[in-house]
Coordinates of C-alpha atoms in Angstrom, one line a residue:
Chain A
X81 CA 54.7 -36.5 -33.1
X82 CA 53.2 -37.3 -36.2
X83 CA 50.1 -35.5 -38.0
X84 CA 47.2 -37.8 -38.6
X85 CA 46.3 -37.3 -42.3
X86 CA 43.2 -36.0 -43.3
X87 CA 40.2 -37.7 -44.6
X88 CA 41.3 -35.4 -47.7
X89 CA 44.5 -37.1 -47.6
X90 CA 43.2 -40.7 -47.0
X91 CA 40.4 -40.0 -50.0
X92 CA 43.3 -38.9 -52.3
X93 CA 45.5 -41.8 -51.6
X94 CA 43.0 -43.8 -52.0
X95 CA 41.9 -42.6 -55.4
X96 CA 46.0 -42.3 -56.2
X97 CA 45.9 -46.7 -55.3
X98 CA 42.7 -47.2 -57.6
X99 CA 44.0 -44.9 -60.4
X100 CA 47.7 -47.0 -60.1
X101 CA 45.8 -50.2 -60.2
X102 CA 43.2 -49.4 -63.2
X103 CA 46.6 -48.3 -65.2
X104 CA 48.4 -51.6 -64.2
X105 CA 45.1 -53.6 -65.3
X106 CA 45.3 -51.7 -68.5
X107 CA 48.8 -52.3 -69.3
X108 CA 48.6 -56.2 -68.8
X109 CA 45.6 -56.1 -70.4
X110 CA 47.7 -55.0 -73.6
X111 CA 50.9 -56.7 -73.0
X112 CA 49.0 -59.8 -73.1
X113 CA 47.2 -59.2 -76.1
X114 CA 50.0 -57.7 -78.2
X115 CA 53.0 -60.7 -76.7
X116 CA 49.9 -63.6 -77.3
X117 CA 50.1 -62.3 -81.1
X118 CA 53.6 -61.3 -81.7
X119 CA 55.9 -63.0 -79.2
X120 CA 59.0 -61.5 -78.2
X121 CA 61.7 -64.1 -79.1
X122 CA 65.2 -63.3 -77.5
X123 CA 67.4 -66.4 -78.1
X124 CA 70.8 -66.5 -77.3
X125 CA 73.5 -67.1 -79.9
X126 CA 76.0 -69.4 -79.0
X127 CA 79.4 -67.6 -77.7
X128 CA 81.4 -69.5 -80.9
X129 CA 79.0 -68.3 -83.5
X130 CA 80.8 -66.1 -85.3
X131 CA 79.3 -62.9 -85.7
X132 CA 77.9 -62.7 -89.5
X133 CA 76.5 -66.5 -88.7
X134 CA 75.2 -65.1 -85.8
X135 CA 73.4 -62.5 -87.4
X136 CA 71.5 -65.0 -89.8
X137 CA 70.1 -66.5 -86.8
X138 CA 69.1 -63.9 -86.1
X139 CA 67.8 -62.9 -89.6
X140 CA 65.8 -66.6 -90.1
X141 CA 64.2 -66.0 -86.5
X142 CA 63.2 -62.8 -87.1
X143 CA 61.8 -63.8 -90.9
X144 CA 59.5 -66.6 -88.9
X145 CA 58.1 -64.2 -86.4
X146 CA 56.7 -61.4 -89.7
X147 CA 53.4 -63.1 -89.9
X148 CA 53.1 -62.9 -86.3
X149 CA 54.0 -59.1 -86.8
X150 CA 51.5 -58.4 -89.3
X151 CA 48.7 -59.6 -86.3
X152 CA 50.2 -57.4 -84.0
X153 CA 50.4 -54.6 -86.1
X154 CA 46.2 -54.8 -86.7
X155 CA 45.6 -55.6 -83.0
X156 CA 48.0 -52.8 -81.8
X157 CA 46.7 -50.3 -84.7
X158 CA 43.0 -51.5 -83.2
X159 CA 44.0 -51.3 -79.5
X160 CA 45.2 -47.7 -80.1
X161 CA 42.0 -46.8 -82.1
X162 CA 40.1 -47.8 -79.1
X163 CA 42.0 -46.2 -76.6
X164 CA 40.0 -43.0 -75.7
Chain B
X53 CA 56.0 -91.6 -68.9
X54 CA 56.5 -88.5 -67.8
X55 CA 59.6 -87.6 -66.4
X56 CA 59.6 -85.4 -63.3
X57 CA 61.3 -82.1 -63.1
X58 CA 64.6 -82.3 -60.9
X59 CA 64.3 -79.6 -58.5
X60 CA 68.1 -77.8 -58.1
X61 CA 69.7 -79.2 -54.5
X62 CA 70.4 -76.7 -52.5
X63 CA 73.4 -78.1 -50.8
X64 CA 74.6 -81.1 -51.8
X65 CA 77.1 -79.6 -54.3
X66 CA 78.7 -76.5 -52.3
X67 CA 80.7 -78.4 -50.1
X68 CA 83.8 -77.6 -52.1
X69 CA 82.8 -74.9 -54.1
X70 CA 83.7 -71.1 -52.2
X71 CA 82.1 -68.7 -53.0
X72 CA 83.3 -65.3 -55.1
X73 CA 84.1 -61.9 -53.5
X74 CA 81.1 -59.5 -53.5
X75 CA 83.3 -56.9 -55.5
X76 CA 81.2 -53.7 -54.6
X77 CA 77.7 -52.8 -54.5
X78 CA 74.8 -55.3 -55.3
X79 CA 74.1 -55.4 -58.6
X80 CA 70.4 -55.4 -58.1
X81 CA 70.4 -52.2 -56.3
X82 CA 70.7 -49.9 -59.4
X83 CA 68.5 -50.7 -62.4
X84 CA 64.8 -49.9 -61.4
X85 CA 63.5 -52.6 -63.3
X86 CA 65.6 -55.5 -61.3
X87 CA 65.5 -53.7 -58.0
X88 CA 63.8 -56.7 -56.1
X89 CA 61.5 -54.3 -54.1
X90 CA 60.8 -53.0 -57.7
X91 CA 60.1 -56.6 -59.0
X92 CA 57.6 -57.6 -56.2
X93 CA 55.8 -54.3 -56.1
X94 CA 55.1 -55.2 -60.1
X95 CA 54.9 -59.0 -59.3
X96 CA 52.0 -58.1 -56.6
X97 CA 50.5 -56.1 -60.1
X98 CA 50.0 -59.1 -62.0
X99 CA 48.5 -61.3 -59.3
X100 CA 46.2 -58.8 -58.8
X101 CA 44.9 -58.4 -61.9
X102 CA 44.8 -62.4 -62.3
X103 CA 43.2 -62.4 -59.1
X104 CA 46.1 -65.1 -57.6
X105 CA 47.4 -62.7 -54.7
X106 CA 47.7 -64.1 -51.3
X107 CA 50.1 -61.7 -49.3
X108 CA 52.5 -64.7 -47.4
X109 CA 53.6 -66.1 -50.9
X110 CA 54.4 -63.8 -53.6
X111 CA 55.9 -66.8 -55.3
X112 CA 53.6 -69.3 -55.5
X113 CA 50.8 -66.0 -56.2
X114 CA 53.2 -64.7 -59.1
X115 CA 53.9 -68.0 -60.8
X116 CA 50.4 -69.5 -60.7
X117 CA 49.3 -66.0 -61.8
X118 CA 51.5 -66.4 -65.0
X119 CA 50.3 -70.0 -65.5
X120 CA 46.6 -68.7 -65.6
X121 CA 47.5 -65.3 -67.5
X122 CA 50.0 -67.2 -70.2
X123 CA 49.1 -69.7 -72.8
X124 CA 52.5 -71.9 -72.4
X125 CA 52.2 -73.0 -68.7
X126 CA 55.1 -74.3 -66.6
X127 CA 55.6 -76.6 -63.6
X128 CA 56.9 -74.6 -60.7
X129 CA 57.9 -75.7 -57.0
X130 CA 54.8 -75.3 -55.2
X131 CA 56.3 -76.6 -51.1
X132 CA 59.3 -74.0 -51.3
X133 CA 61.8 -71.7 -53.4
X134 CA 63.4 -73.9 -56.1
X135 CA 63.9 -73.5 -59.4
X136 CA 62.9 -76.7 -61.3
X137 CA 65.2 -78.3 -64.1
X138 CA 63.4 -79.6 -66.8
X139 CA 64.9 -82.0 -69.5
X140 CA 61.7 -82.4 -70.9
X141 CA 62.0 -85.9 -71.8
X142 CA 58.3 -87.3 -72.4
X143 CA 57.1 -83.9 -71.4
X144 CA 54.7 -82.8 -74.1
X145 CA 53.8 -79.4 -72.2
X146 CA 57.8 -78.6 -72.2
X147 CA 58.2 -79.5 -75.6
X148 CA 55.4 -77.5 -76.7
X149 CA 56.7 -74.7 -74.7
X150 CA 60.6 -75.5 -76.5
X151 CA 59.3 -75.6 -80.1
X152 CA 57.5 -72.1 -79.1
X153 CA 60.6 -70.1 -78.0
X154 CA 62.6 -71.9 -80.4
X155 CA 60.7 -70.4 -82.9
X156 CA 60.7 -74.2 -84.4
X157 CA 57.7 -76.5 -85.8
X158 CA 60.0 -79.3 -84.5
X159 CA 62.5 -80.3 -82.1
X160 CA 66.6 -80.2 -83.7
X161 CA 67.9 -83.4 -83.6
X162 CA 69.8 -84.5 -80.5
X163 CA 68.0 -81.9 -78.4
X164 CA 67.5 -83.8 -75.8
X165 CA 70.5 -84.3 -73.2
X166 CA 71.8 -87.3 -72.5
X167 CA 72.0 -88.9 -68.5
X168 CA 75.2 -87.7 -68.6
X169 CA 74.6 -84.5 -69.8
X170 CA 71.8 -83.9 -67.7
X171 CA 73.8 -84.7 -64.2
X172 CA 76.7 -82.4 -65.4
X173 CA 74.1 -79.5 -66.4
X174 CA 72.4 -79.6 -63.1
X175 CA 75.8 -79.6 -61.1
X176 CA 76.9 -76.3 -63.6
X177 CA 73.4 -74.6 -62.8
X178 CA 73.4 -75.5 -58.8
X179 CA 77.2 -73.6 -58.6
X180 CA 76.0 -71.3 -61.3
X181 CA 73.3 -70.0 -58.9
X182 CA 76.0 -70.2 -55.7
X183 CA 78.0 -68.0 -57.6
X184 CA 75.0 -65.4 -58.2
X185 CA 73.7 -65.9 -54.5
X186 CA 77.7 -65.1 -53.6
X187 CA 77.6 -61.8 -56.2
X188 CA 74.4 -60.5 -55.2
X189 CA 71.9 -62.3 -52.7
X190 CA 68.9 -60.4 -53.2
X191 CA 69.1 -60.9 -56.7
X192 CA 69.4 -64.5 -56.2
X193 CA 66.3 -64.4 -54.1
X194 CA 64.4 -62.0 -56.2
X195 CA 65.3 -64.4 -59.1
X196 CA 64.1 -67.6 -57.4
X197 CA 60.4 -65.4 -56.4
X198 CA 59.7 -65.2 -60.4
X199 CA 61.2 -67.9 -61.7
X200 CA 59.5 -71.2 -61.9
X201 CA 61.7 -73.5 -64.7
X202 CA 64.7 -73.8 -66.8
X203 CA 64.4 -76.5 -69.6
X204 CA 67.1 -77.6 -71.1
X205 CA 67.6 -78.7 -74.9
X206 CA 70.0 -78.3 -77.2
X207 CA 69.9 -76.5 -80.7
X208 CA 72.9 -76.0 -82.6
X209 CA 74.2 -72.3 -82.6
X210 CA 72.2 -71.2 -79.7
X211 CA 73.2 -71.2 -75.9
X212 CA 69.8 -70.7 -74.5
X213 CA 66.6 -67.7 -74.5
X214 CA 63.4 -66.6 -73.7
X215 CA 60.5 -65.2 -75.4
X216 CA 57.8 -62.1 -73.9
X217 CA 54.5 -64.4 -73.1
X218 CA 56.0 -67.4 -71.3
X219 CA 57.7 -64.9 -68.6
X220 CA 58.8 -67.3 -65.7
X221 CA 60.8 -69.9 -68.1
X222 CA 64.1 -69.7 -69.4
X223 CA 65.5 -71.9 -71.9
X224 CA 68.8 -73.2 -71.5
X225 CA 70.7 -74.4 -74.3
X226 CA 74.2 -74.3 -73.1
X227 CA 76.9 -77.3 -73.4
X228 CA 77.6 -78.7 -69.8
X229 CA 81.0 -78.5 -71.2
X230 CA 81.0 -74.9 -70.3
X231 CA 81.7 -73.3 -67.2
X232 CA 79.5 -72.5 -64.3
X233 CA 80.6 -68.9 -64.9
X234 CA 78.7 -69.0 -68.4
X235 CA 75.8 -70.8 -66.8
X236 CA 75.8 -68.5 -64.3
X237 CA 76.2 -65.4 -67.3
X238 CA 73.4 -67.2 -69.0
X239 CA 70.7 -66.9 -66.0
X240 CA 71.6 -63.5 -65.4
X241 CA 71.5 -62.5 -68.9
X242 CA 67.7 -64.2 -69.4
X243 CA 66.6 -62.9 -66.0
X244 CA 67.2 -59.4 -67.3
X245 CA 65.1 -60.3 -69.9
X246 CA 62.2 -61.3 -67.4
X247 CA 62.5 -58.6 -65.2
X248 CA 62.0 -56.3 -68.5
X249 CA 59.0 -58.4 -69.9
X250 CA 57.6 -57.9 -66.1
X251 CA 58.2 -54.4 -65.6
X252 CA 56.8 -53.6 -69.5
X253 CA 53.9 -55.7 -68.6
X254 CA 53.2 -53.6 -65.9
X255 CA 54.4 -50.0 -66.6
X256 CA 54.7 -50.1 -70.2
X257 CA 58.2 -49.2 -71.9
X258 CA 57.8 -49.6 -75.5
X259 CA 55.5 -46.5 -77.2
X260 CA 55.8 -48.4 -80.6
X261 CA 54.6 -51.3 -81.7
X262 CA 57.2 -54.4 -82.5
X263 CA 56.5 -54.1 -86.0
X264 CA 57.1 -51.0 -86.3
X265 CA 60.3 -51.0 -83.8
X266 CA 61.6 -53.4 -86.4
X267 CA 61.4 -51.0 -89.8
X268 CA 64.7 -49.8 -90.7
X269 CA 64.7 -46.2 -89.3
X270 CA 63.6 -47.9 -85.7
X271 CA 66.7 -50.2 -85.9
X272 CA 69.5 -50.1 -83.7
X273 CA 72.9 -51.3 -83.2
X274 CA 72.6 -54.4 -80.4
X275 CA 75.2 -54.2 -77.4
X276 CA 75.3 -58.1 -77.4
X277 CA 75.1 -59.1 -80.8
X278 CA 76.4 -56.0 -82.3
X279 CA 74.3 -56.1 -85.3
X280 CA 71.4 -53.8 -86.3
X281 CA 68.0 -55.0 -84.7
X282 CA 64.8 -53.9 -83.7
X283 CA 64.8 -50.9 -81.2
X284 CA 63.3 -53.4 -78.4
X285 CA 65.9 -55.7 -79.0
X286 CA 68.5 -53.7 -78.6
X287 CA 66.8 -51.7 -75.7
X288 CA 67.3 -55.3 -73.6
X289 CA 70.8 -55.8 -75.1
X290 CA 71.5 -52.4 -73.4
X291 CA 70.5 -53.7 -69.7
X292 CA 71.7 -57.2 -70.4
X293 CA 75.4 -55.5 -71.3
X294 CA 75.2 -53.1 -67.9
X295 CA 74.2 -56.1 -65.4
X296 CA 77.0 -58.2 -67.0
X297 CA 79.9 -55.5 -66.3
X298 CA 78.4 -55.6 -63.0
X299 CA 78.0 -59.3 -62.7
X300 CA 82.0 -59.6 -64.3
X301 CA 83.2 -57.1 -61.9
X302 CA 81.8 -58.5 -58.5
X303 CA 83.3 -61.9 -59.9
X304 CA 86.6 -59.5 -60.5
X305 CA 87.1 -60.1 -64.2
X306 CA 87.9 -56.7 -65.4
X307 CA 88.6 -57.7 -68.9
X308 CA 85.6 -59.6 -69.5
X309 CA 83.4 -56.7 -67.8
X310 CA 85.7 -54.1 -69.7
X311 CA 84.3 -55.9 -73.1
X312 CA 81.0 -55.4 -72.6
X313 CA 81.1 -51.3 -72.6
X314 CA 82.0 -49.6 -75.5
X315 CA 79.3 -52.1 -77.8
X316 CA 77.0 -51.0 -74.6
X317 CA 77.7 -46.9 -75.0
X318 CA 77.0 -46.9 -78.9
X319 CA 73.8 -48.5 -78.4
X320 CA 73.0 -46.2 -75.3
X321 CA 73.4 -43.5 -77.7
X322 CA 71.5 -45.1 -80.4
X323 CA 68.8 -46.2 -78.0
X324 CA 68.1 -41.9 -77.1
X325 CA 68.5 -40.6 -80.0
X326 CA 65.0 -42.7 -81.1
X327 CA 63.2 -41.7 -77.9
X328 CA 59.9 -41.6 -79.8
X329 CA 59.8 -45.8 -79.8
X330 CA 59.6 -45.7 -75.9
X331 CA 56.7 -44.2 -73.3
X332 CA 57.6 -41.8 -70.3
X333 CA 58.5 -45.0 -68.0
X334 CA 61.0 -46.5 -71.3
X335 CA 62.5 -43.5 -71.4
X336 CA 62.8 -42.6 -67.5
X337 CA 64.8 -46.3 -67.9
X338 CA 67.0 -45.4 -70.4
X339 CA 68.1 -42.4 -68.6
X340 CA 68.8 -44.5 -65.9
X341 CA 70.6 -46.7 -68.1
X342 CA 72.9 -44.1 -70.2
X343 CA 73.8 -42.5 -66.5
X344 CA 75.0 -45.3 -65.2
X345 CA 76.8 -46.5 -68.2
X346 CA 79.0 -43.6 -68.5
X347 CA 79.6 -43.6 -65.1
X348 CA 81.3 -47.3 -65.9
X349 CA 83.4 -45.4 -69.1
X350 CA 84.6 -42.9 -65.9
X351 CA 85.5 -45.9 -63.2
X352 CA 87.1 -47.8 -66.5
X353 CA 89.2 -44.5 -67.1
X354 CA 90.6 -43.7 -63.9

């Protein structure tokens, strides 16, 4: 037969759920923030690209998104400052 | 006038298509972050936080949870489980959402895809999903619980992507003179992406910040591209490369699977030698990850 848990047990799990869920909050809290400034672009290059073409793309995309870095770098730099 | 999304049939194309062998284990069962029970758990996260969760329909709770949470919003099938097809014609919200993960102030020329095109693309992406519901069909359901849209457009030199904050969407760029194979590589390949946005979103991955995972000494060779790029680049290269030797195997194309793992291994290495750029959950995935690709290099050996 199984042992009923303890209120102990029942209080910890509980505080285990709200802890787990205050971290979760916390982490789309920043993902959102840091992503709204500084996308994450992950395009595909074509399968017939050739390679050093391919790495252009890559290059042009990636020299679009450096403004977009800069933001993120001041509101993760912030973020971090924050975080206790 | 707007022109409505067409909504993927489920049936009226697999009369004469038959489906692949299952070759093995599900591929879903061995990364954590596109285990489905894995997904859910951190899809129930997000609808929580947005305040959208309703326990009998994760779906509808996880995509209208995105739509409030994300600035780019999407049209998702509200009545059941399909994935829309967008062509975005006369679709101003979808063109937005184009020009943003195109990384482009305007549309390329010719983007759009013609009737023709359009019929032929929906009939590669119908047997494209078939062939991942006949591979693996808890990923196919998993993928049709967080997946509202793919829009279609072309742009020369591309096949198709996605981009971090409009997780739910995948942009589909390949010729409908390709194969249902590569449409059905090219779903996989982006919902990797999205399981990896969702589980980062959630649990956090990355320690760094992208700027800085993109300064030289952060850089690292990319298992799909197989050029230097930013450390959480390459990081999704490195799961996109293990679920397509999977995905070739099931569908018992050694070669193409085979051609996938050495570029994966160097940037498995590459990935933990840097294990400052990721947190304790990054790098409890990447262990995952190097495990599992070696264990490949021993079933390609023998």
């Amino acid at each position: 037969m199984t042992e009923r848990p303890s209120e102990e047990d029942v209080r910890q799990a509980a505080e285990l759920a709200e802890a787990s869920a205050e971290l979760a909050a916390r982490n789309i809290s920043r993902y959102l923030e840091v992503h709204k400034a500084g996308p994450m672009g992950l395009n595909m290059v074509a399968h017939e690209t050739e390679v050093t073409e391919a790495a252009q793309l890559s290059a042009d995309l990636a020299a679009k998104n450096i403004s977009r870095y800069r933001e993120v770098s001041e509101i993760t730099r912030r973020m971090q400052d924050e975080t206790p | 006038m707007r022109r409505r999304n067409v909504a993927a049939p489920d049936h009226d194309l697999r009369r004469d298509f038959i489906l692949p062998p299952m070759g093995g284990a599900r591929l879903s069962s061995k990364l954590t972050p596109i285990k489905p029970g894995w997904i859910y758990q951190n899809a129930q996260a997000v609808c929580e936080y947005a305040g959208t969760w309703e326990a009998t329909n994760l779906r509808n709770s996880y995509l209208t949870a995105l739509n409030s949470l994300q600035k780019y919003k999407f049209e998702f099938d509200r009545d059941g489980t399909r994935i829309l097809l967008n062509f975005a014609y006369g679709d101003e919200q979808a063109q937005d959402t184009l020009r943003h993960i195109m990384t482009a102030d305007t549309l390329p020329p010719g983007w759009q895809f013609t009737l023709k095109e359009q019929q032929e693309a929906t009939e590669r992406t119908v047997r494209a999903l078939e062939i991942i519901r006949g591979v693996d069909p808890d990923l196919y359901s998993s993928l049709h619980t967080i997946m509202g849209t793919l829009v279609f457009a072309h742009r020369n030199g591309f096949d198709g992507g996605s981009v971090s904050d409009v997780i739910g969407l995948i942009w589909v760029g390949l010729s409908p003179s390709r194969s249902e194979t590569d449409y059905a590589e090219l779903i996989t390949h982006e919902y990797v992406h999205h399981c990896l946005f969702l589980d980062d979103m959630v649990n956090g991955i990355f320690e760094a910040s992208a700027p800085r995972m993109g300064e030289e000494d952060a850089l690292v060779t990319s298992a799909i591209l197989k050029t230097r790029r930013p450390y959480d680049k390459a990081f999704h290269s490195a799961f996109v490369s293990l679920m397509l030797i999977d995905f070739y195997t099931a569908l018992e194309m050694p070669a193409k699977a085979h051609s996938f793992l050495d570029p994966l291994l160097v940037t498995a290495r590459e990935l933990c030698s840097k294990p400052q750029f990721l947190r304790e959950h990054g790098n409890s995935l990447l262990d995952e990850l190097s495990s599992l690709a070696e264990s490949r290099t021993l079933s390609a050996a023998t």
